[in-house]
PDB file of C-alpha atoms in Angstrom:
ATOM      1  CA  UNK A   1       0.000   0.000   0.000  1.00 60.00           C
ATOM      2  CA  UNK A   2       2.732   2.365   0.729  1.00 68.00           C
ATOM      3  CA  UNK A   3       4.409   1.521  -3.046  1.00 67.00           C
ATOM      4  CA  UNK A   4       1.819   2.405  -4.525  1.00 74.00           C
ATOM      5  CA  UNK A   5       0.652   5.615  -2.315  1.00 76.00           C
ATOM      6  CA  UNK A   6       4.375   6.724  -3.876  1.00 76.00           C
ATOM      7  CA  UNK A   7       4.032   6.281  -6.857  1.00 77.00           C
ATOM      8  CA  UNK A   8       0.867   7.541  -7.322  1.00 82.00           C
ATOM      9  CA  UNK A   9       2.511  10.904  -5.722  1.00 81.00           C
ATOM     10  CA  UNK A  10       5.616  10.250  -8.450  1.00 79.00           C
ATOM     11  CA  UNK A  11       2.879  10.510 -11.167  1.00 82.00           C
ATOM     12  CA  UNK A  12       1.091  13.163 -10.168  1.00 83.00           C
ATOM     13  CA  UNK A  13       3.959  15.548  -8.653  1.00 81.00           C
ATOM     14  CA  UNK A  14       3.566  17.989 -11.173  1.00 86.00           C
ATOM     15  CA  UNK A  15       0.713  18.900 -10.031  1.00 89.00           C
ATOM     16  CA  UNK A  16       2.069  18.172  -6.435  1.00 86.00           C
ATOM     17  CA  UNK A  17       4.692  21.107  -7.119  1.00 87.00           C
ATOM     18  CA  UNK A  18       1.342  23.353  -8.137  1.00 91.00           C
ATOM     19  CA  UNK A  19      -0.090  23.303  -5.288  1.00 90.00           C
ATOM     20  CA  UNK A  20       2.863  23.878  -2.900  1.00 88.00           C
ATOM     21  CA  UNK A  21       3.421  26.799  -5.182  1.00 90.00           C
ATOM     22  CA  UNK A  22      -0.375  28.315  -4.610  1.00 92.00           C
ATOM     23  CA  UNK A  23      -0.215  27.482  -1.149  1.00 88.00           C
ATOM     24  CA  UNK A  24       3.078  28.721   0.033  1.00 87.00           C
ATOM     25  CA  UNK A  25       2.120  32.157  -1.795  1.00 87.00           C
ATOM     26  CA  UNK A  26      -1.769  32.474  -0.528  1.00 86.00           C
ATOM     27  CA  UNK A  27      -2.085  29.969   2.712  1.00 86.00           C
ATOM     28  CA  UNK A  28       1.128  29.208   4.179  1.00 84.00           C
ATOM     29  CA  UNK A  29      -0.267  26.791   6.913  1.00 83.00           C
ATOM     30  CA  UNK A  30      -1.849  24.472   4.085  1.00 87.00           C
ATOM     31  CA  UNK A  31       1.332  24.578   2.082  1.00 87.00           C
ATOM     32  CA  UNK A  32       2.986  23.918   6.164  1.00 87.00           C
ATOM     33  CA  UNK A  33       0.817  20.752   5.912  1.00 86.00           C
ATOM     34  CA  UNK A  34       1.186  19.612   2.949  1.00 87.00           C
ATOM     35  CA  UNK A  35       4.974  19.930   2.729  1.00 86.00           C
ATOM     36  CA  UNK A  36       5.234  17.793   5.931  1.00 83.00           C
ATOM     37  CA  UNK A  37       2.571  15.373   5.503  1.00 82.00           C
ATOM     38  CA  UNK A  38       5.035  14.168   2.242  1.00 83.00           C
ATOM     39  CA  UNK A  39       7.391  13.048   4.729  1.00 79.00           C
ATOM     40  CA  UNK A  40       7.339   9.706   3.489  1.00 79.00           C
ATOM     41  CA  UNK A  41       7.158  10.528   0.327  1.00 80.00           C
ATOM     42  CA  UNK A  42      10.446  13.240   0.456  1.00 77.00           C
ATOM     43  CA  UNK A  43      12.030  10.017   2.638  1.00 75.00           C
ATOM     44  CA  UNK A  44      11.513   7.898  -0.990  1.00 73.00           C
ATOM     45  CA  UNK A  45      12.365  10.126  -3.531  1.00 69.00           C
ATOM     46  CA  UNK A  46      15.274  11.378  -5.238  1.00 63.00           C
ATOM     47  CA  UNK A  47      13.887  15.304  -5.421  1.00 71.00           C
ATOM     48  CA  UNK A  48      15.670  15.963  -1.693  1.00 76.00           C
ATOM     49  CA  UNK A  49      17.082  19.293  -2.985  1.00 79.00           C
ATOM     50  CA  UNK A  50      13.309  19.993  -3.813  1.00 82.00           C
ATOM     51  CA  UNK A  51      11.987  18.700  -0.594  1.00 84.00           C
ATOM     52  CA  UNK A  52      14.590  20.703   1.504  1.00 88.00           C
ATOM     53  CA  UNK A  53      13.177  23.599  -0.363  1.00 88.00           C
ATOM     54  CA  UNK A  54       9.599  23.563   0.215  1.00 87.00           C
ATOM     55  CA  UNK A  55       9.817  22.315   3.821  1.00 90.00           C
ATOM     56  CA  UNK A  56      12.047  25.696   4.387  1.00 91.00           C
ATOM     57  CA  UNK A  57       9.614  27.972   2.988  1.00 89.00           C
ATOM     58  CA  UNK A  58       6.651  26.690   4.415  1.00 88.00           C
ATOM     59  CA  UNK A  59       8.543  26.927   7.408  1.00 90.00           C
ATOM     60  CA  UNK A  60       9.243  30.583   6.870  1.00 88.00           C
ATOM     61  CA  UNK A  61       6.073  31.898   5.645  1.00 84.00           C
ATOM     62  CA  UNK A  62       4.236  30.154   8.806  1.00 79.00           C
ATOM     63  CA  UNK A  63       6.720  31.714  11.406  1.00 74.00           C
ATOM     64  CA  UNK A  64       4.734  35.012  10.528  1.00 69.00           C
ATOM     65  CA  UNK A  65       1.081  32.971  11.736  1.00 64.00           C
ATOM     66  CA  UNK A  66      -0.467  34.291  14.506  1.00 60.00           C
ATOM     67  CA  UNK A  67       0.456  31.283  17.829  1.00 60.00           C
ATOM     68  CA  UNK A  68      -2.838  31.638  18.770  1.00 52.00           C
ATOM     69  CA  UNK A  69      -3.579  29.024  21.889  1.00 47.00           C
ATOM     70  CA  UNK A  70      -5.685  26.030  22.991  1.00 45.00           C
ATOM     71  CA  UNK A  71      -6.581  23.796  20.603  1.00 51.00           C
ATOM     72  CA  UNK A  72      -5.458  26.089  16.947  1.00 58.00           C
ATOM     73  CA  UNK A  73      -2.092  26.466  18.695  1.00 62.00           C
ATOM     74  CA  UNK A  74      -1.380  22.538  19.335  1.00 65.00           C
ATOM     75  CA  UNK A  75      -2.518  21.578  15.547  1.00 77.00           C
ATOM     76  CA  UNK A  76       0.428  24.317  13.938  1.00 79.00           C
ATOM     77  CA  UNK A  77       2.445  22.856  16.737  1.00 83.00           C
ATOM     78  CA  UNK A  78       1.758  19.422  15.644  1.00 86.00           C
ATOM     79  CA  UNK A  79       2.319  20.587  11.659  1.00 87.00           C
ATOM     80  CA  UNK A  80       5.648  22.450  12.579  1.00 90.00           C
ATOM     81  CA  UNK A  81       6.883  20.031  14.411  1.00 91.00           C
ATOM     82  CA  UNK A  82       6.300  17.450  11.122  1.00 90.00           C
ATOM     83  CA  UNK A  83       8.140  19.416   8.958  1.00 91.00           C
ATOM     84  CA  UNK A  84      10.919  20.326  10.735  1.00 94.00           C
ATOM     85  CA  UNK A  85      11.219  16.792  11.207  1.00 93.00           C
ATOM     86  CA  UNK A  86      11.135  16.011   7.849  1.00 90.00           C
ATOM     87  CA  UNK A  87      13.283  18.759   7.387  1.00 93.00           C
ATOM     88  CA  UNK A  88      15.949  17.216   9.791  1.00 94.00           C
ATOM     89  CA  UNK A  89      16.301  14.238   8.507  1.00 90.00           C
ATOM     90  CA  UNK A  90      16.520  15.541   4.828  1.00 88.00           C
ATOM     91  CA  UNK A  91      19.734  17.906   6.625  1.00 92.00           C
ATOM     92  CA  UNK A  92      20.720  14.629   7.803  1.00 90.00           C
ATOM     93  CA  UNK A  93      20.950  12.639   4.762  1.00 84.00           C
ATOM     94  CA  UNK A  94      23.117  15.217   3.248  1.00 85.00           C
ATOM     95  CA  UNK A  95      25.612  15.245   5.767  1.00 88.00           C
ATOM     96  CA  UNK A  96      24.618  18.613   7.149  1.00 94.00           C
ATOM     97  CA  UNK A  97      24.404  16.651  11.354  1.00 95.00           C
ATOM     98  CA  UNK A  98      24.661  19.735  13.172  1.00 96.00           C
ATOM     99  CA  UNK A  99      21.697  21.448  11.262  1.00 97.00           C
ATOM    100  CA  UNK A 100      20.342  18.187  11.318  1.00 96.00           C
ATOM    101  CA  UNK A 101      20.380  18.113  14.949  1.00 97.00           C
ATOM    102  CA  UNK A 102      19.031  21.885  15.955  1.00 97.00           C
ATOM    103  CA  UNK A 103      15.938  21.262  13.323  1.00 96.00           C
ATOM    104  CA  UNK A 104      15.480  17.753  14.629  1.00 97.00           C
ATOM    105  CA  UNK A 105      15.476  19.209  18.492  1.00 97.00           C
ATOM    106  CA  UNK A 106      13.000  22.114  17.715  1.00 96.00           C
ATOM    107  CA  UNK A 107      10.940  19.218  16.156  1.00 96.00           C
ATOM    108  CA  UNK A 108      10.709  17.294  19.401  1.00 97.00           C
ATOM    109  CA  UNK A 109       9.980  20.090  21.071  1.00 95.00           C
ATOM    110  CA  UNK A 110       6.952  20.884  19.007  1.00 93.00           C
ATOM    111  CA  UNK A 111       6.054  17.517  19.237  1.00 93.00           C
ATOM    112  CA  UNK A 112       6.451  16.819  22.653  1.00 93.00           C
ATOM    113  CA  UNK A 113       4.005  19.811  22.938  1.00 88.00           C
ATOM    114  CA  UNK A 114       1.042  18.795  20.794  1.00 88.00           C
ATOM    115  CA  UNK A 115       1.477  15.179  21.827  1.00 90.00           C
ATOM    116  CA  UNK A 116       2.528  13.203  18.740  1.00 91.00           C
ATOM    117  CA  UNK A 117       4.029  10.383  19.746  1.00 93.00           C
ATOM    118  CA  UNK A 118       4.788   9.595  15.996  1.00 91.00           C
ATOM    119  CA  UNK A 119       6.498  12.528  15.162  1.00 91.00           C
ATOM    120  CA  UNK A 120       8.295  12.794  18.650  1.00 95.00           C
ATOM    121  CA  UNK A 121       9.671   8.754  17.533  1.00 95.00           C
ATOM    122  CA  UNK A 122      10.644   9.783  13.886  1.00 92.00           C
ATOM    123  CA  UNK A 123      12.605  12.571  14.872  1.00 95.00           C
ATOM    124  CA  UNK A 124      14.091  11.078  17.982  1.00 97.00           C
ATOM    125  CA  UNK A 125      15.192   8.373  15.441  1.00 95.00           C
ATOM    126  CA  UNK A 126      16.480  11.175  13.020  1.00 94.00           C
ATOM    127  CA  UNK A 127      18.686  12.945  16.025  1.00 97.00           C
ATOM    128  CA  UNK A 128      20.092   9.485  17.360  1.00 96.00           C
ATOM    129  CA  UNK A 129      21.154   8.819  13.853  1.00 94.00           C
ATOM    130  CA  UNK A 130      22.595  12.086  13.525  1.00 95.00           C
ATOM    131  CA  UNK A 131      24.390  12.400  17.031  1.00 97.00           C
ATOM    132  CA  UNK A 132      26.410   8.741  15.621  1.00 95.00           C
ATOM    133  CA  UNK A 133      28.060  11.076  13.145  1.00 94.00           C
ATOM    134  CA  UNK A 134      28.760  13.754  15.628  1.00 96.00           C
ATOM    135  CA  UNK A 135      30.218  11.291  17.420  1.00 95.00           C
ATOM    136  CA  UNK A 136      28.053  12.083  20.814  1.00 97.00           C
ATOM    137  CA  UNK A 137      27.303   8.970  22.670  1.00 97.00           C
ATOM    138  CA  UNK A 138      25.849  10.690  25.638  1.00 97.00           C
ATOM    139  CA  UNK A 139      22.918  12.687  23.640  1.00 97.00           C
ATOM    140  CA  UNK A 140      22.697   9.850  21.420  1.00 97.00           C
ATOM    141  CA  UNK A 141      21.597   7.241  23.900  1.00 96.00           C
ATOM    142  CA  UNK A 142      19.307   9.387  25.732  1.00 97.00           C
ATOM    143  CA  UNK A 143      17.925  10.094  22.632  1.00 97.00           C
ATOM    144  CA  UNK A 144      17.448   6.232  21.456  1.00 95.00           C
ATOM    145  CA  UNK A 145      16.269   5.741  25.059  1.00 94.00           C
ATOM    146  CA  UNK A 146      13.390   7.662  24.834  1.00 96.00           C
ATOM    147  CA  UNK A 147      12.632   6.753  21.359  1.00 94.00           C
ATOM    148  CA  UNK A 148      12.532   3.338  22.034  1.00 93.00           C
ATOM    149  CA  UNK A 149      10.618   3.673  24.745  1.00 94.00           C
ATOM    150  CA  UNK A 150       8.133   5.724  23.085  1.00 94.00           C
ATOM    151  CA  UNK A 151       8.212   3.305  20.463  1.00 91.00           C
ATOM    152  CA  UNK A 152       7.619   0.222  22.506  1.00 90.00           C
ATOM    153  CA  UNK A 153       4.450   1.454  23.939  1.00 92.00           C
ATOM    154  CA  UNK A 154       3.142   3.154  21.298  1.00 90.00           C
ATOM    155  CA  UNK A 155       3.841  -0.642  19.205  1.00 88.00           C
ATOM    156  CA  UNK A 156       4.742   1.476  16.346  1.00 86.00           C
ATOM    157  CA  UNK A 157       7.850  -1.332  15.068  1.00 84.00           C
ATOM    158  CA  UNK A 158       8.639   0.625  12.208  1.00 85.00           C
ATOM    159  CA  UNK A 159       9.842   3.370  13.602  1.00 88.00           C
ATOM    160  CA  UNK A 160      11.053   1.077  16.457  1.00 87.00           C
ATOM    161  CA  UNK A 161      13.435  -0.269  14.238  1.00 87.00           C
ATOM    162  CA  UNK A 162      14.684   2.824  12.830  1.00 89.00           C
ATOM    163  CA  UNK A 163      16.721   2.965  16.153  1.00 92.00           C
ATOM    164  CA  UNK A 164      18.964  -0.140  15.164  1.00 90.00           C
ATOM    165  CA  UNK A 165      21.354   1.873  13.455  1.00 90.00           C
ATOM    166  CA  UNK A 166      22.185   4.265  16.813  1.00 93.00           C
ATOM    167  CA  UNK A 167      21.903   1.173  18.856  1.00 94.00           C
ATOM    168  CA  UNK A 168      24.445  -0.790  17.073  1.00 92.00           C
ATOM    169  CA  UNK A 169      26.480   2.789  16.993  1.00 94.00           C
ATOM    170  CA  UNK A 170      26.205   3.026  20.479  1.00 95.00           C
ATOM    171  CA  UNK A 171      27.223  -1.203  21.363  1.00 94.00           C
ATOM    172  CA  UNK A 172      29.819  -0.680  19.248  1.00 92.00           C
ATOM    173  CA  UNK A 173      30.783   2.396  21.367  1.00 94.00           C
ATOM    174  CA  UNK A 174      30.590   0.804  24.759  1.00 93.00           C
ATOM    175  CA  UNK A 175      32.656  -2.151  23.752  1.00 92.00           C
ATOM    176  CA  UNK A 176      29.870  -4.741  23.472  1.00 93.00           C
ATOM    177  CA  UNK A 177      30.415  -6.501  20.354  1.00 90.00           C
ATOM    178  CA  UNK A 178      27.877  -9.558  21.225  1.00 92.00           C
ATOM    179  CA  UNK A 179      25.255  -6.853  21.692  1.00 90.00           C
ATOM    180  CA  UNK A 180      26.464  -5.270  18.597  1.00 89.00           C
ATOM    181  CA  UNK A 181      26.497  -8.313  16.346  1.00 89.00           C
ATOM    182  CA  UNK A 182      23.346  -9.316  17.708  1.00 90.00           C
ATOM    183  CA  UNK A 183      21.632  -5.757  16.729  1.00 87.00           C
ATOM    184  CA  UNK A 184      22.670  -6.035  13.619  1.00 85.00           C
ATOM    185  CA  UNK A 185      20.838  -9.709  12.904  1.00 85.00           C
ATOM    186  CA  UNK A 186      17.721  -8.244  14.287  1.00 83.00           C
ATOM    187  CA  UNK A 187      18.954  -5.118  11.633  1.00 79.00           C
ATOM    188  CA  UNK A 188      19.263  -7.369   8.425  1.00 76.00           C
ATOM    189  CA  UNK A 189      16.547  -9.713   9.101  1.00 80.00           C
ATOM    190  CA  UNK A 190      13.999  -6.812  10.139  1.00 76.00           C
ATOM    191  CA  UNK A 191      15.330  -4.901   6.731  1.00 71.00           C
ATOM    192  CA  UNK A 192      14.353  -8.379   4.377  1.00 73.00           C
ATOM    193  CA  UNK A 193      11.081  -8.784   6.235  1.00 75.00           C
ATOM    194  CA  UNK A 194       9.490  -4.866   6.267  1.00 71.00           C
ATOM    195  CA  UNK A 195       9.797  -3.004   2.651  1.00 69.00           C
ATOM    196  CA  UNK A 196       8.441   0.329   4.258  1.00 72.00           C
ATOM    197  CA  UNK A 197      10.828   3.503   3.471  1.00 71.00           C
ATOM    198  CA  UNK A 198      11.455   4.581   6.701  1.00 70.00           C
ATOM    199  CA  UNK A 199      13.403   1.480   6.604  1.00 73.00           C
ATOM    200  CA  UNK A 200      15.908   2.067   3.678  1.00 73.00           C
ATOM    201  CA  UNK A 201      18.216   3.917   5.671  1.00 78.00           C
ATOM    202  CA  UNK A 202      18.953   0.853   8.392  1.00 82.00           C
ATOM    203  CA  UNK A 203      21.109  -1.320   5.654  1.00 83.00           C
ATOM    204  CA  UNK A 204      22.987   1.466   4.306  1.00 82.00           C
ATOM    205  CA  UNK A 205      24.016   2.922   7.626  1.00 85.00           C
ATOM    206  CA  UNK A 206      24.878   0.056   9.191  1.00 87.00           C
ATOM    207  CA  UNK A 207      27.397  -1.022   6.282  1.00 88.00           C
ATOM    208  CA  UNK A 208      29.267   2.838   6.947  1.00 88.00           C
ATOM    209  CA  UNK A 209      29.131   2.073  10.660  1.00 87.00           C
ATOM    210  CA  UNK A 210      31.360  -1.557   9.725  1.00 88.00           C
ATOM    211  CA  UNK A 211      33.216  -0.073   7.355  1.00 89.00           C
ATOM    212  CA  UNK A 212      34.283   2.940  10.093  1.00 87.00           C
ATOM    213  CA  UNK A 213      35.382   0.170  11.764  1.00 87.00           C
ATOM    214  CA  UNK A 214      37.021  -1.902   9.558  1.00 90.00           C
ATOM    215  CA  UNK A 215      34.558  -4.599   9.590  1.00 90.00           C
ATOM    216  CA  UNK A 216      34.828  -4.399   5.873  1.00 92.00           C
ATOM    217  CA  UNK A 217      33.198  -8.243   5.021  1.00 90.00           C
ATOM    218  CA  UNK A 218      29.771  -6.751   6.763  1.00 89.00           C
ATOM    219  CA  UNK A 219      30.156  -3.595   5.307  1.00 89.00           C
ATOM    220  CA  UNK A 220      29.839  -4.815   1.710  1.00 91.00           C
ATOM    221  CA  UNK A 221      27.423  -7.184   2.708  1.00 89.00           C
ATOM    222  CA  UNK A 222      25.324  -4.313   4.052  1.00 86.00           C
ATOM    223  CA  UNK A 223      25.639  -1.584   0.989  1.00 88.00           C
ATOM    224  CA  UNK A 224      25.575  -4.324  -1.798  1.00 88.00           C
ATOM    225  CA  UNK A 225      22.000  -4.985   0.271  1.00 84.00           C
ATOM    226  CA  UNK A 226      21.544  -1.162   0.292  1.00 81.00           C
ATOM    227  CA  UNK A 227      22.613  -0.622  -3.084  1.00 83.00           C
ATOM    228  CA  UNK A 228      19.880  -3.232  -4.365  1.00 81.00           C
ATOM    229  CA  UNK A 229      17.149  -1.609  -2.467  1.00 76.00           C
ATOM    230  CA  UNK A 230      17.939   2.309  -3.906  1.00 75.00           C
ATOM    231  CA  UNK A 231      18.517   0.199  -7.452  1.00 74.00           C
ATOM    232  CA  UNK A 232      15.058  -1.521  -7.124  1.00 69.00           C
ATOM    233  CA  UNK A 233      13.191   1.685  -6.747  1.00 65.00           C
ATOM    234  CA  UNK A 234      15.502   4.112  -8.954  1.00 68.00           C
ATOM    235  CA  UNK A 235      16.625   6.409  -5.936  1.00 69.00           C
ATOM    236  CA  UNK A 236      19.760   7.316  -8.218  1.00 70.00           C
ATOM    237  CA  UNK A 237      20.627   9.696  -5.509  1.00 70.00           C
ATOM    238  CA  UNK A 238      20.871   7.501  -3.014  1.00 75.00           C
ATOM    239  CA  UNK A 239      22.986   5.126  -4.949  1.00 80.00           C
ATOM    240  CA  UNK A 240      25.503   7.331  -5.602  1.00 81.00           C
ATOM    241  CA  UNK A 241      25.818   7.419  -1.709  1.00 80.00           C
ATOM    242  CA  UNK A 242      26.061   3.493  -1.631  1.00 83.00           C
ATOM    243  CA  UNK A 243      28.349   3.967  -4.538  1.00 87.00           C
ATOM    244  CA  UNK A 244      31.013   6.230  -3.097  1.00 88.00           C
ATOM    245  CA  UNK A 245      30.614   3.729   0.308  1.00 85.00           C
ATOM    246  CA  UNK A 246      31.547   0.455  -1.656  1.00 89.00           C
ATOM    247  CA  UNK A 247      34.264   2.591  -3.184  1.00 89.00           C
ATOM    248  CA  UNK A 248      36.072   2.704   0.439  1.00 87.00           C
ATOM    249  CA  UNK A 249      35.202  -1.039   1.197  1.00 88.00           C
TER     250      UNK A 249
END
């Protein structure tokens, strides 16, 4: 259902990019909405650059809304705090973790205040992931903490297992290989079983964490698995990234 929810969007983005363009120019908070309720959708596709510019303007024009309060003032929370999270982990994708990380924590702010435990997970699991790269192990596993958490009893599993990647970070970290190697078996065989997007990320960033440390058999395992995934769904983008990766393996 999700596959073809995408491409459905694919096929009709022209007229995707039409509407962001009326919206962000006469009703900001719509085009606020929209923008961030793509956040699967921006996750999938190749048009980042794109995504990383709507998601910044609608940002923009709705900083000049009026905050209003009670119930008006939780929903833009609740839409704010979607797009900056989809914002965040778009930053993080491209390598830019420190913006990733102050977008990401005004996110779970905004979350935390209109009480969306979905969008408080997704961009808990977009700052863990982040904080590996920045090479904080302290923020990082309070951050995966809470996510999981969250995660566990909310049952969401998808997003659930979008913390394997920080977890195995963080084993690998505090010198626990058996918990390491064992995260990354639940990694590989949750990445074969669910197809969802959120997903897509947990192969390819497990392979860079091996090769990092010179685990280099596991790391081409894991971006030749990557690779096939962004190759399967033409994310040419994306496989570039897995490209340059096998490159250093």
């Amino acid at each position: 259902a999700v596959w073809q929810w995408i491409e459905r969007l694919e096929a009709e983005y022209g007229n995707l990019r039409a509407a962001l363009e009326w919206a962000l120019e006469s009703r900001p908070e719509d085009a606020l909405r929209l923008a961030g309720n793509l956040f699967v959708f921006w996750h999938a596709s190749a048009n980042r650059p794109e995504a990383n510019r709507w998601l910044q303007g609608a940002l923009a024009r709705s900083d000049a809304l009026p905050s209003g309060s009670g119930e008006p003032a939780a929903d833009l929370a609740q839409v704010k705090a979607m797009a900056l999270a989809s914002l965040g982990e778009l930053f993080g994708r491209e390598g830019e973790v420190a913006t990733a990380r102050s977008v990401l924590s005004e996110a779970i702010v905004l979350a935390r205040a209109a009480g969306d435990d979905f969008m408080l997970g997704v961009a808990l699991s977009a700052l863990s992931t982040a904080l590996t790269f920045l090479n904080d192990l302290a923020a990082c596993r309070a951050a995966a903490e809470e996510g999981v958490a969250l995660t566990r009893r909310t049952g969401d599993k998808i997003i659930l297992a979008s913390f394997l990647p920080a977890l195995v970070w963080i084993q690998s970290q505090e010198g626990n290989p058996a918990g390491r190697q064992a995260l990354v078996d639940e990694a590989r065989q949750l990445s074969r079983e669910v197809t969802h997007p959120l997903l897509w990320q947990v192969p390819l960033l497990i392979g860079i964490q091996a090769r990092t440390r010179g685990d280099l058999t596991t790391a081409k395992s894991y971006l030749e698995e990557s690779l096939a995934r962004f190759d399967a769904v033409k994310n040419q983008q994306s496989e570039v990234m897995v490209r340059s990766e096998l490159g250093h393996v």
